[in-house]
Amino acid sequence: MEFEPVIGLEVHAQLKTRTKIFCGCDTAFGAPPNTHVCPVCLGMPGVLPVLNRIVVEYAIKMALATNCDIAPKSRFARKNYFYPDLPKGYQISQYELPIAEGGYVEVDADGGNSRKIGLTRIHMEEDAGKLIHDPDRPHSRVDLNRTGVPLIEIVSEPDIRSPREAGAYLRQLRAILRYLDISDGNMEEGSFRCDANVSVRPAGSDPLGTRTEVKNINSFKFVESALAYEIKRQIAVLEDGGVIIQETRLWDSGRQRTVSMRGKEEAHDYRYFSDPDLVPLVIDDAWIETIRKTLPELPRARKARFVDNFGLPEHDADILTSSKELADYFEACVRQINAPKLVSNWVMGPLLALLNAEGRTIADTPVSPERMAELLALVENGTISGKIAKTIFDEMVQTGESPEAVVSRKELVQVTDEAALEAIVDRVLAANPSEVESYRGGKTKLMGFFVGQIMKETRGKANPQIVNTLLKNKLG
Ligand code: ADP
Ligand code: MG
Ligand code: ZN
């Protein structure tokens, strides 16, 4: 029997606000433990939470960017559980009435088509603190700086059909959050976390199979590996005549497998109820429309425009729009030099290779878009060859010089003077009579040898097209 995987993802994204969701404490990461706390986020008796307006604005932005319906009236609820990183004994979240429902995210699906992955809901909540388990100490400690930092949880419908599609969905979500500038979306640092739910069912059948949930996976690669492992494991169990147990599992990246963490019986009963400290959240159309006007062009729309307006291949457009900063860089170059594919090749090639090698982002690129455009203009107008351009690029990175400065300092201007090149061609042919004879006798592979000799004479500066034409004419 053929099985089909069914995947639904729950993503927690930390919002980039200056202060926490229900108090004025700073959200900055990396402060000394327990310095960004106050009676409200410590859950002292008698204090009252006050909702941070920016958190709501960010949630509305995400809801609009993912085509959700925004609830005119939503509520906060208490999710009750006891844990050392949760001083109040409950987390303020949203439950029955979340801020947004029913949207979708479009992703490139397997096979090249695009698919809409439905969103069940988006809700706001506060983060918990962080336990620090130091192996050199007899006890664990808690840092409550993160307590009350705002999160949105984005829950997908079980619409995803492969681990690769799950990866594409997560990358798309993260790109949207970053384009909106409402979250860092950094998985390693925990500002973008994913729980992956997965089941399998006979291909073509409707009812959902029993799912397992893999918790706290901290890289895109691990999500895809964990899902692939879980799908194989579930299919093997079913083919063996067994049943899938609904449970929570953990991804062990060292051993490349999932392990059982807790079963359904041990699942928490959170006893949700409306938080009496917070009034219902009312959002009117005027507010939504004000926020809608601030939305930037989103990654998929920008990708489509890059294909349509610049004639770029999908693949290029995909990479160039993967971050807003990279897409801005590309467009800044193209505004100065109207050669989109040339710019694309240089941004995706040498520039990204350099940034990756040095662990930098486009935000601190050593070569500004203006300088890149100047360099490529020299290639376009024939002053330098593409090969020399790479040498100049490397020099620009090293010294911070302009491309023109490197060209004149290193005397790299391409030789396009036909008479001058002809003299060199004649000299090279005269110096290699036996090769000329072999070539004429049919060893046409020697063309490369002649070109090489001429490049050597000109230190790589001869215009290759002219050299080729001259050689072909002379060698008959
Ligand atoms: P919980 O909060 O207990 O994890 P939810 O009902 O909120 O439960 O579902 C969480 C996620 O699980 C959603 O993304 C949903 O799409 C997904 N999901 C639910 N049932 C299945 C299933 N049978 N197979 C795969 N994913 C599922
Ligand atoms: Mg869950
Ligand atoms: Zn506080």
Coordinates of C-alpha atoms and ligand atoms in Angstrom, one line a residue:
M1 CA 0.0 0.0 0.0
E2 CA 1.1 3.6 -0.8
F3 CA 1.1 6.0 2.1
E4 CA 0.8 9.7 2.0
P5 CA 2.3 12.0 4.7
V6 CA 0.2 14.7 6.3
I7 CA 1.9 17.5 8.2
G8 CA 0.7 20.5 10.2
L9 CA 3.2 22.9 11.8
E10 CA 2.9 25.2 14.9
V11 CA 5.4 28.1 14.8
H12 CA 6.2 30.5 17.6
A13 CA 7.8 33.7 16.4
Q14 CA 9.2 36.2 18.9
L15 CA 8.2 39.7 18.0
K16 CA 10.7 42.5 17.8
T17 CA 9.1 45.0 20.1
R18 CA 11.2 47.2 22.4
T19 CA 9.2 46.3 25.5
K20 CA 7.4 43.1 26.7
I21 CA 3.7 42.3 26.0
F22 CA 2.2 43.3 29.3
C23 CA 4.8 45.5 31.0
G24 CA 7.4 48.1 30.2
C25 CA 10.4 45.8 30.7
D26 CA 13.1 45.7 28.0
T27 CA 13.1 42.7 25.6
A28 CA 16.8 43.0 24.6
F29 CA 18.5 39.7 24.4
G30 CA 21.7 38.9 26.3
A31 CA 21.3 41.1 29.4
P32 CA 22.5 39.8 32.7
P33 CA 20.0 37.3 34.1
N34 CA 16.9 38.7 35.9
T35 CA 17.7 42.3 35.2
H36 CA 14.8 42.9 32.8
V37 CA 12.0 42.0 35.2
C38 CA 9.3 43.8 37.2
P39 CA 6.4 42.8 39.5
V40 CA 4.1 42.4 36.4
C41 CA 6.3 39.9 34.5
L42 CA 7.3 38.2 37.8
G43 CA 3.6 37.6 38.5
M44 CA 3.5 39.3 41.8
P45 CA 0.0 39.4 43.5
G46 CA -2.1 42.4 42.8
V47 CA -0.4 43.6 39.6
L48 CA -2.2 44.2 36.4
P49 CA -1.1 43.4 32.8
V50 CA -1.4 46.3 30.3
L51 CA -1.4 45.2 26.6
N52 CA 1.4 46.5 24.4
R53 CA -0.2 48.2 21.4
I54 CA 2.7 47.4 19.1
V55 CA 2.3 43.7 19.7
V56 CA -1.2 43.9 18.4
E57 CA -0.1 45.9 15.4
Y58 CA 2.6 43.3 14.5
A59 CA 0.1 40.5 14.9
I60 CA -2.3 42.4 12.6
K61 CA 0.5 42.9 10.1
M62 CA 1.2 39.1 10.0
A63 CA -2.5 38.3 9.7
L64 CA -2.8 40.7 6.7
A65 CA 0.3 39.3 5.1
T66 CA -1.0 35.8 5.4
N67 CA -4.5 36.5 4.2
C68 CA -6.2 35.9 7.5
D69 CA -9.6 37.2 8.8
I70 CA -8.9 39.5 11.7
A71 CA -11.4 39.1 14.6
P72 CA -13.1 42.4 15.5
K73 CA -13.2 41.1 19.1
S74 CA -10.7 38.7 20.5
R75 CA -9.7 37.6 24.0
F76 CA -6.8 36.7 26.2
A77 CA -7.0 33.4 28.1
R78 CA -5.0 31.9 30.9
K79 CA -3.2 28.6 30.1
N80 CA -2.6 27.1 33.5
Y81 CA 0.4 24.9 34.2
F82 CA 3.1 24.8 36.9
Y83 CA 6.7 25.2 35.8
P84 CA 9.7 26.9 37.3
D85 CA 10.1 29.3 34.3
L86 CA 6.5 30.5 34.7
P87 CA 6.2 32.4 37.9
K88 CA 2.5 33.2 37.6
G89 CA 1.5 29.6 37.3
Y90 CA -0.2 30.4 34.0
Q91 CA 0.7 31.8 30.6
I92 CA -1.4 34.6 29.1
S93 CA -2.3 33.4 25.6
Q94 CA -5.4 33.3 23.3
Y95 CA -7.6 30.3 23.0
E96 CA -11.2 30.3 21.9
L97 CA -11.0 33.8 20.3
P98 CA -7.7 34.3 18.7
I99 CA -6.8 37.5 16.9
A100 CA -6.8 35.9 13.4
E101 CA -8.0 32.8 11.6
G102 CA -8.4 31.2 8.2
G103 CA -5.5 32.5 6.1
Y104 CA -3.0 30.8 3.9
V105 CA 0.7 30.9 2.8
E106 CA 1.7 30.2 -0.7
V107 CA 4.7 28.0 -1.2
D108 CA 6.5 26.3 -4.1
A109 CA 5.3 22.7 -3.9
D110 CA 6.9 19.5 -5.1
G111 CA 6.8 19.3 -8.8
G112 CA 7.2 23.0 -9.5
N113 CA 3.6 24.2 -8.9
S114 CA 2.6 26.4 -6.0
R115 CA 0.3 25.4 -3.2
K116 CA -1.7 27.3 -0.6
I117 CA -1.1 26.0 2.9
G118 CA -4.0 26.9 5.1
L119 CA -3.6 28.7 8.4
T120 CA -5.9 27.7 11.2
R121 CA -5.1 30.6 13.4
I122 CA -2.6 33.2 14.6
H123 CA -2.7 34.2 18.3
M124 CA -0.6 36.4 20.6
E125 CA 1.0 35.1 23.9
E126 CA 3.8 35.8 26.3
D127 CA 7.0 33.8 26.4
A128 CA 8.1 31.9 29.5
G129 CA 11.5 32.3 31.2
K130 CA 14.6 30.2 30.6
L131 CA 16.0 27.4 32.8
I132 CA 19.8 27.1 32.9
H133 CA 21.1 23.7 33.7
D134 CA 24.7 24.0 34.6
P135 CA 26.4 20.6 34.8
D136 CA 28.9 22.0 37.3
R137 CA 26.3 23.0 39.8
P138 CA 24.0 20.8 41.9
H139 CA 20.9 22.8 41.0
S140 CA 19.3 24.5 38.0
R141 CA 18.7 28.3 37.8
V142 CA 16.1 30.4 36.1
D143 CA 16.5 33.6 34.1
L144 CA 13.2 35.5 33.8
N145 CA 14.3 38.1 31.3
R146 CA 12.4 36.3 28.6
T147 CA 9.2 36.1 30.7
G148 CA 6.6 38.2 29.0
V149 CA 8.4 38.7 25.7
P150 CA 5.8 38.8 23.0
L151 CA 5.2 35.8 20.7
I152 CA 2.8 35.0 17.9
E153 CA 1.9 31.4 17.3
I154 CA 1.0 30.5 13.8
V155 CA -0.8 27.2 13.4
S156 CA -1.1 25.6 10.0
E157 CA -3.8 23.3 8.8
P158 CA -2.7 19.7 8.1
D159 CA -2.1 20.7 4.5
I160 CA 1.6 20.0 4.0
R161 CA 2.5 16.9 2.1
S162 CA 6.3 16.4 2.4
P163 CA 9.3 17.3 4.5
R164 CA 10.5 19.5 1.7
E165 CA 7.2 21.3 1.5
A166 CA 7.4 21.8 5.3
G167 CA 10.8 23.4 4.8
A168 CA 9.5 25.7 2.0
Y169 CA 6.5 26.7 4.2
L170 CA 8.8 27.6 7.2
R171 CA 11.2 29.6 5.0
Q172 CA 8.3 31.4 3.5
L173 CA 6.8 32.3 6.9
R174 CA 10.2 33.4 8.1
A175 CA 10.7 35.6 5.0
I176 CA 7.3 37.2 5.5
L177 CA 8.1 38.0 9.2
R178 CA 11.4 39.5 8.2
Y179 CA 10.0 41.5 5.3
L180 CA 7.5 42.9 7.8
D181 CA 10.4 43.6 10.1
I182 CA 8.4 42.2 13.1
S183 CA 10.7 39.3 14.0
D184 CA 14.3 38.2 13.7
G185 CA 13.1 34.8 12.6
N186 CA 16.3 33.3 14.0
M187 CA 15.8 29.6 14.6
E188 CA 19.1 28.9 16.4
E189 CA 18.5 31.8 18.8
G190 CA 15.0 30.6 19.5
S191 CA 13.1 33.6 18.0
F192 CA 11.5 31.2 15.5
R193 CA 10.5 27.8 16.9
C194 CA 8.6 24.9 15.3
D195 CA 6.6 22.0 16.6
A196 CA 5.9 19.5 13.8
N197 CA 2.8 17.3 13.7
V198 CA 2.8 14.4 11.3
S199 CA 0.7 11.4 10.4
V200 CA 0.4 9.1 7.4
R201 CA -2.6 7.7 5.6
P202 CA -3.3 5.5 2.6
A203 CA -2.6 7.6 -0.4
G204 CA -5.9 9.1 -1.8
S205 CA -7.9 8.5 1.4
D206 CA -9.5 11.3 3.3
P207 CA -9.5 10.6 7.1
L208 CA -6.4 11.7 9.0
G209 CA -4.2 9.1 10.6
T210 CA -3.0 9.3 14.2
R211 CA -0.4 12.0 14.5
T212 CA 2.8 12.4 16.5
E213 CA 4.2 15.8 17.4
V214 CA 7.9 16.5 17.3
K215 CA 8.8 19.3 19.6
N216 CA 11.4 22.1 19.8
I217 CA 13.3 21.6 16.6
N218 CA 15.9 24.3 16.2
S219 CA 16.9 24.2 12.5
F220 CA 15.1 23.9 9.1
K221 CA 17.3 21.0 8.3
F222 CA 16.3 19.2 11.5
V223 CA 12.6 19.8 10.8
E224 CA 13.0 18.1 7.4
S225 CA 15.1 15.3 8.8
A226 CA 12.8 14.7 11.8
L227 CA 9.7 14.6 9.5
A228 CA 11.4 12.2 7.0
Y229 CA 12.4 10.0 9.9
E230 CA 8.9 10.1 11.5
I231 CA 7.2 9.3 8.2
K232 CA 9.4 6.3 7.6
R233 CA 8.9 5.1 11.2
Q234 CA 5.1 5.4 11.0
I235 CA 4.9 3.6 7.7
A236 CA 7.0 0.8 9.0
V237 CA 4.8 0.5 12.1
L238 CA 1.6 0.3 10.0
E239 CA 3.1 -2.1 7.5
D240 CA 4.0 -4.3 10.4
G241 CA 0.3 -4.4 11.4
G242 CA 0.9 -2.0 14.4
V243 CA -0.8 1.2 15.4
I244 CA 0.6 4.7 15.8
I245 CA 0.4 6.0 19.3
Q246 CA -0.5 9.7 19.6
E247 CA 2.5 11.1 21.5
T248 CA 5.0 13.9 21.7
R249 CA 8.5 13.0 20.4
L250 CA 11.9 14.7 20.4
W251 CA 14.4 14.9 17.6
D252 CA 17.8 13.6 18.6
S253 CA 20.0 15.2 16.0
G254 CA 23.1 13.3 17.1
R255 CA 21.5 9.9 16.4
Q256 CA 19.3 11.2 13.6
R257 CA 16.1 9.8 15.0
T258 CA 13.0 10.8 17.0
V259 CA 12.5 9.5 20.5
S260 CA 9.3 9.3 22.6
M261 CA 8.9 12.0 25.2
R262 CA 5.4 11.7 26.5
G263 CA 2.1 10.0 25.6
K264 CA -1.4 11.4 25.3
E265 CA -2.2 10.3 28.8
E266 CA 0.5 12.6 30.1
A267 CA -0.7 15.5 28.0
H268 CA -1.4 18.7 30.0
D269 CA -4.9 19.8 30.8
Y270 CA -4.4 23.6 30.7
R271 CA -7.8 24.5 32.1
Y272 CA -8.0 27.5 29.8
F273 CA -10.3 30.4 30.9
S274 CA -10.6 34.0 29.9
D275 CA -8.1 36.2 31.7
P276 CA -10.2 38.5 34.0
D277 CA -7.4 41.0 34.1
L278 CA -7.7 41.9 30.4
V279 CA -10.6 43.4 28.6
P280 CA -11.6 42.0 25.2
L281 CA -9.4 43.3 22.4
V282 CA -11.4 45.3 20.0
I283 CA -9.9 46.0 16.6
D284 CA -11.8 48.3 14.2
D285 CA -11.5 48.5 10.4
A286 CA -9.9 51.9 10.5
W287 CA -7.0 50.5 12.5
I288 CA -6.6 47.5 10.2
E289 CA -6.7 49.8 7.1
T290 CA -4.0 52.1 8.6
I291 CA -1.8 49.1 9.1
R292 CA -2.5 47.6 5.7
K293 CA -1.1 50.8 4.1
T294 CA 2.2 50.2 5.8
L295 CA 2.7 46.6 4.4
P296 CA 5.8 46.3 2.2
E297 CA 5.8 44.3 -1.0
L298 CA 5.9 40.7 0.2
P299 CA 8.4 38.0 -0.9
R300 CA 6.2 36.1 -3.3
A301 CA 4.9 39.2 -5.0
R302 CA 8.5 40.5 -5.3
K303 CA 9.7 37.3 -6.7
A304 CA 7.0 37.3 -9.4
R305 CA 7.9 40.9 -10.2
F306 CA 11.6 40.0 -10.6
V307 CA 10.6 37.3 -13.1
D308 CA 8.2 39.6 -15.0
N309 CA 10.0 42.9 -15.0
F310 CA 13.6 41.8 -15.1
G311 CA 13.2 38.6 -17.1
L312 CA 15.1 36.6 -14.4
P313 CA 14.8 32.8 -14.1
E314 CA 12.6 31.6 -11.2
H315 CA 15.6 30.2 -9.5
D316 CA 17.4 33.6 -9.5
A317 CA 14.3 35.5 -8.4
D318 CA 13.8 33.0 -5.6
I319 CA 17.3 33.5 -4.2
L320 CA 17.4 37.3 -4.7
T321 CA 14.1 37.8 -2.9
S322 CA 14.9 35.4 0.0
S323 CA 15.6 38.4 2.1
K324 CA 14.4 42.0 1.7
E325 CA 17.9 43.4 2.1
L326 CA 19.3 41.2 -0.7
A327 CA 16.4 42.1 -3.0
D328 CA 17.0 45.8 -2.2
Y329 CA 20.7 45.4 -3.0
F330 CA 19.8 43.8 -6.4
E331 CA 17.4 46.5 -7.3
A332 CA 19.8 49.2 -6.2
C333 CA 22.4 47.8 -8.7
V334 CA 19.8 47.4 -11.5
R335 CA 18.8 51.0 -11.1
Q336 CA 22.3 52.0 -12.1
I337 CA 23.1 49.4 -14.7
N338 CA 20.3 47.9 -16.8
A339 CA 21.6 44.4 -17.0
P340 CA 19.5 42.3 -14.6
K341 CA 20.9 38.9 -15.5
L342 CA 24.5 40.1 -15.2
V343 CA 23.8 41.7 -11.9
S344 CA 22.0 38.6 -10.7
N345 CA 24.9 36.3 -11.6
W346 CA 27.3 38.5 -9.7
V347 CA 25.1 38.9 -6.6
M348 CA 24.3 35.1 -6.5
G349 CA 27.8 34.2 -7.4
P350 CA 30.8 36.1 -6.1
L351 CA 28.9 38.3 -3.6
L352 CA 26.9 35.6 -1.8
A353 CA 29.9 33.3 -1.9
L354 CA 32.0 35.9 -0.1
L355 CA 29.3 36.7 2.4
N356 CA 28.7 33.0 3.2
A357 CA 32.4 32.4 3.5
E358 CA 32.8 35.2 6.0
G359 CA 29.5 34.6 7.8
R360 CA 28.3 38.0 7.0
T361 CA 24.9 39.2 5.9
I362 CA 24.1 41.6 3.0
A363 CA 23.6 44.3 5.6
D364 CA 27.4 44.5 6.1
T365 CA 28.5 43.8 2.6
P366 CA 32.0 45.2 1.8
V367 CA 30.9 46.1 -1.7
S368 CA 28.1 48.6 -2.0
P369 CA 25.5 48.2 -4.7
E370 CA 26.9 51.4 -6.3
R371 CA 30.4 49.9 -6.5
M372 CA 29.0 46.6 -7.8
A373 CA 27.1 48.5 -10.5
E374 CA 30.3 50.5 -11.4
L375 CA 32.3 47.2 -11.7
L376 CA 29.6 45.6 -13.9
A377 CA 29.4 48.7 -16.1
L378 CA 33.1 48.2 -16.9
V379 CA 32.3 44.7 -18.1
E380 CA 29.2 45.8 -20.1
N381 CA 31.1 48.5 -21.9
G382 CA 34.1 46.2 -22.7
T383 CA 36.7 48.0 -20.6
I384 CA 37.4 44.7 -18.7
S385 CA 36.6 41.0 -19.2
G386 CA 34.4 39.0 -16.9
K387 CA 37.5 37.2 -15.7
I388 CA 39.4 40.3 -14.8
A389 CA 36.3 41.6 -13.1
K390 CA 36.5 38.8 -10.6
T391 CA 40.1 39.8 -9.8
I392 CA 39.0 43.4 -9.4
F393 CA 36.1 42.4 -7.2
D394 CA 38.5 40.5 -4.9
E395 CA 40.7 43.6 -4.8
M396 CA 37.7 45.8 -4.0
V397 CA 36.9 43.6 -1.1
Q398 CA 40.4 43.7 0.2
T399 CA 41.1 47.4 -0.2
G400 CA 37.7 49.1 -0.4
E401 CA 38.8 50.8 -3.6
S402 CA 36.5 51.7 -6.4
P403 CA 36.7 49.4 -9.5
E404 CA 38.1 52.2 -11.6
A405 CA 40.9 52.8 -9.1
V406 CA 41.8 49.1 -9.1
V407 CA 41.7 49.0 -12.9
S408 CA 44.1 51.9 -13.3
R409 CA 46.4 50.9 -10.4
K410 CA 46.8 47.4 -11.9
E411 CA 46.6 48.5 -15.5
L412 CA 43.8 46.1 -16.2
V413 CA 42.0 47.8 -19.0
Q414 CA 41.0 45.3 -21.6
V415 CA 42.9 45.5 -24.9
T416 CA 40.3 45.9 -27.7
D417 CA 42.6 47.7 -30.2
E418 CA 42.5 45.3 -33.2
A419 CA 45.8 46.5 -34.7
A420 CA 47.6 46.0 -31.4
L421 CA 46.1 42.6 -30.9
E422 CA 46.9 41.5 -34.5
A423 CA 50.5 42.3 -33.9
I424 CA 50.5 40.1 -30.8
V425 CA 48.7 37.3 -32.7
D426 CA 51.2 37.4 -35.5
R427 CA 54.1 37.3 -33.0
V428 CA 52.6 34.2 -31.3
L429 CA 51.9 32.4 -34.5
A430 CA 55.4 33.2 -35.8
A431 CA 57.0 31.9 -32.6
N432 CA 55.1 28.5 -32.8
P433 CA 55.4 27.3 -36.4
S434 CA 55.0 23.6 -35.6
E435 CA 51.7 24.2 -33.6
V436 CA 50.4 26.2 -36.5
E437 CA 51.2 23.3 -38.9
S438 CA 49.5 20.8 -36.6
Y439 CA 46.4 23.1 -36.3
R440 CA 46.2 23.4 -40.1
G441 CA 46.6 19.6 -40.2
G442 CA 43.4 19.2 -38.2
K443 CA 44.4 19.5 -34.5
T444 CA 41.9 22.3 -33.9
K445 CA 42.1 21.7 -30.2
L446 CA 45.3 23.9 -30.4
M447 CA 43.1 27.0 -30.6
G448 CA 43.1 27.0 -26.8
F449 CA 46.9 26.9 -26.8
F450 CA 47.1 30.0 -29.0
V451 CA 44.5 31.9 -27.0
G452 CA 46.5 31.0 -23.9
Q453 CA 49.7 32.3 -25.3
I454 CA 48.1 35.6 -26.3
M455 CA 46.5 36.0 -22.8
K456 CA 49.9 35.4 -21.3
E457 CA 51.4 38.1 -23.5
T458 CA 48.6 40.5 -22.5
R459 CA 48.4 39.4 -18.8
G460 CA 44.8 38.4 -19.4
K461 CA 43.7 41.7 -20.8
A462 CA 43.1 40.8 -24.5
N463 CA 39.5 40.9 -25.6
P464 CA 38.7 37.2 -26.1
Q465 CA 36.2 37.7 -28.9
I466 CA 38.6 39.8 -31.0
V467 CA 41.4 37.3 -30.4
N468 CA 39.3 34.4 -31.5
T469 CA 38.2 36.1 -34.7
L470 CA 41.8 37.1 -35.5
L471 CA 43.1 33.6 -34.9
K472 CA 40.4 32.0 -37.0
N473 CA 41.1 34.3 -39.9
K474 CA 44.9 33.9 -39.7
L475 CA 44.8 30.1 -39.3
G476 CA 42.3 29.8 -42.1
Ligands
ADP1 P1 -2.2 20.9 19.9 O1 -2.3 22.3 20.2 O2 -2.7 20.0 20.9 O3 -0.9 20.5 19.3 P2 -3.9 21.4 17.5 O4 -5.3 20.9 17.2 O5 -3.7 22.9 17.7 O6 -3.3 20.6 18.7 O7 -3.1 21.0 16.3 C1 -1.8 21.3 16.1 C2 -1.3 21.0 14.7 O8 -1.4 19.6 14.4 C3 -1.9 21.8 13.6 O9 -0.9 22.4 12.8 C4 -2.7 20.7 12.8 O10 -2.7 21.1 11.4 C5 -1.8 19.5 13.0 N1 -2.6 18.3 12.9 C6 -3.7 17.9 13.6 N2 -4.1 16.7 13.3 C7 -3.1 16.2 12.5 C8 -2.9 14.9 11.8 N3 -3.7 13.9 12.0 N4 -1.8 14.7 11.1 C9 -0.9 15.7 10.9 N5 -1.1 16.9 11.5 C10 -2.1 17.2 12.3
MG2 MG 0.8 21.1 19.5
ZN3 ZN 8.2 43.4 33.4

